[in-house]
Coordinates of C-alpha atoms in Angstrom, one line a residue:
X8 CA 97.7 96.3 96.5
X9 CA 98.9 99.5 98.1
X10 CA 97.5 102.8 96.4
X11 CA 99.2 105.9 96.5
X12 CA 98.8 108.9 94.7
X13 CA 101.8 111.0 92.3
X14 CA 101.1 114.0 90.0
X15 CA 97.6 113.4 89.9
X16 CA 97.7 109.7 89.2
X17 CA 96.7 106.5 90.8
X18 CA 99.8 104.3 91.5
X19 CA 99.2 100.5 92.5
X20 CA 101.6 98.7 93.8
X21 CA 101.4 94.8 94.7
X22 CA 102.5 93.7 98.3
X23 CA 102.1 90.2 97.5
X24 CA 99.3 87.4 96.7
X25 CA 96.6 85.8 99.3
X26 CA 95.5 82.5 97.9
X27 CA 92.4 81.1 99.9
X28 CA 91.8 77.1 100.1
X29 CA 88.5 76.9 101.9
X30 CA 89.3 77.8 105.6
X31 CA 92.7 78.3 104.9
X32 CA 94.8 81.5 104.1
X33 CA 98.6 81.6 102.5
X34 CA 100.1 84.8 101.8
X35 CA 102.8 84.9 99.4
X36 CA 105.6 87.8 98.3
X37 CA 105.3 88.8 95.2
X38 CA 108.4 88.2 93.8
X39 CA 108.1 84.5 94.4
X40 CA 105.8 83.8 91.4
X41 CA 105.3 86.2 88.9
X42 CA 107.1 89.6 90.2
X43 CA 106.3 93.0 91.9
X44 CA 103.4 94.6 90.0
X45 CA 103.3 98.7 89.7
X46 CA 100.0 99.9 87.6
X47 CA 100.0 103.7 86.7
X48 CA 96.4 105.0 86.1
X49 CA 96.0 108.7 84.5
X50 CA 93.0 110.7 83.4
X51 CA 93.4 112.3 80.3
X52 CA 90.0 113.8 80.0
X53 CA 86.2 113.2 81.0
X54 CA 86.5 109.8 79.1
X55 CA 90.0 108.8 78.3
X56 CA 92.2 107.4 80.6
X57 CA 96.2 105.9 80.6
X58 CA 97.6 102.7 81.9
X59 CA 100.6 101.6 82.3
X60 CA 100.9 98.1 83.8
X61 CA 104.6 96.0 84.5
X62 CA 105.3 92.7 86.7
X63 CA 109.0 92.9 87.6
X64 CA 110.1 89.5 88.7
X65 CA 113.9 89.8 90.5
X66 CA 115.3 87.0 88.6
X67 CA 113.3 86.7 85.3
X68 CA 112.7 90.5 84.9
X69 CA 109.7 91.7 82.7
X70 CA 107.1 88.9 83.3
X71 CA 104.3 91.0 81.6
X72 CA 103.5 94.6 81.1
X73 CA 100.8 96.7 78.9
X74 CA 99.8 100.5 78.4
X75 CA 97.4 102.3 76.9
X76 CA 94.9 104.8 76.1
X77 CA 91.2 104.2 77.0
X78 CA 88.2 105.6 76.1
X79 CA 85.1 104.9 78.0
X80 CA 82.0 104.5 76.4
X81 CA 78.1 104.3 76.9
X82 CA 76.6 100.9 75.7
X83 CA 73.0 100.9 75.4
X84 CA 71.2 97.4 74.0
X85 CA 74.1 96.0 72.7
X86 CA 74.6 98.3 69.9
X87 CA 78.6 99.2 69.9
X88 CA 81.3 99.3 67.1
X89 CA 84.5 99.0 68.0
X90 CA 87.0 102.0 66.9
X91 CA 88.7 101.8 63.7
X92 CA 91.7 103.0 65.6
X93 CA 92.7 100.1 67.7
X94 CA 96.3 99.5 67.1
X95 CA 97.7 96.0 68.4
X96 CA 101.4 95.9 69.2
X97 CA 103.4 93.2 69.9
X98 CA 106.9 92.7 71.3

């Protein structure tokens, strides 16, 4: 992935796939299997953060995509609940 930055944001962009079969190496572009993949990462505060993930494919356009607000949290022994506010959408 190639990493740039924009308005104070993390921007990844995929420049392909590397599979690895033992000794052997095979680079592939990305848009022959699932697409070109773009991932948008923002800090919203001291622990929140945004991303927005897509996987363009030339042909089949959207292959998968997500985007979200995380919050990052401090587990100690095991003892976390899980926000009430998770919201699940689906397409």
């Amino acid at each position: 992935m190639r990493l740039n930055v924009r308005d104070g944001a993390l921007i990844f962009t995929g420049i392909g796939y590397r599979w690895d079969f033992g000794p052997y190496t095979v680079f592939l572009p990305s848009w022959l299997i699932l697409g070109n993949a773009v991932i948008e990462e923002r800090a919203l505060s001291d622990d929140e953060f945004f991303v927005d993930f897509k996987m363009e494919h030339p042909l089949l356009g959207r292959t998968f995509a997500y985007s979200g607000k995380f919050r990052i949290v401090e587990v100690v022994d095991g003892d976390y609940e899980p926000s009430s506010k998770v919201k699940i959408r689906t397409a």
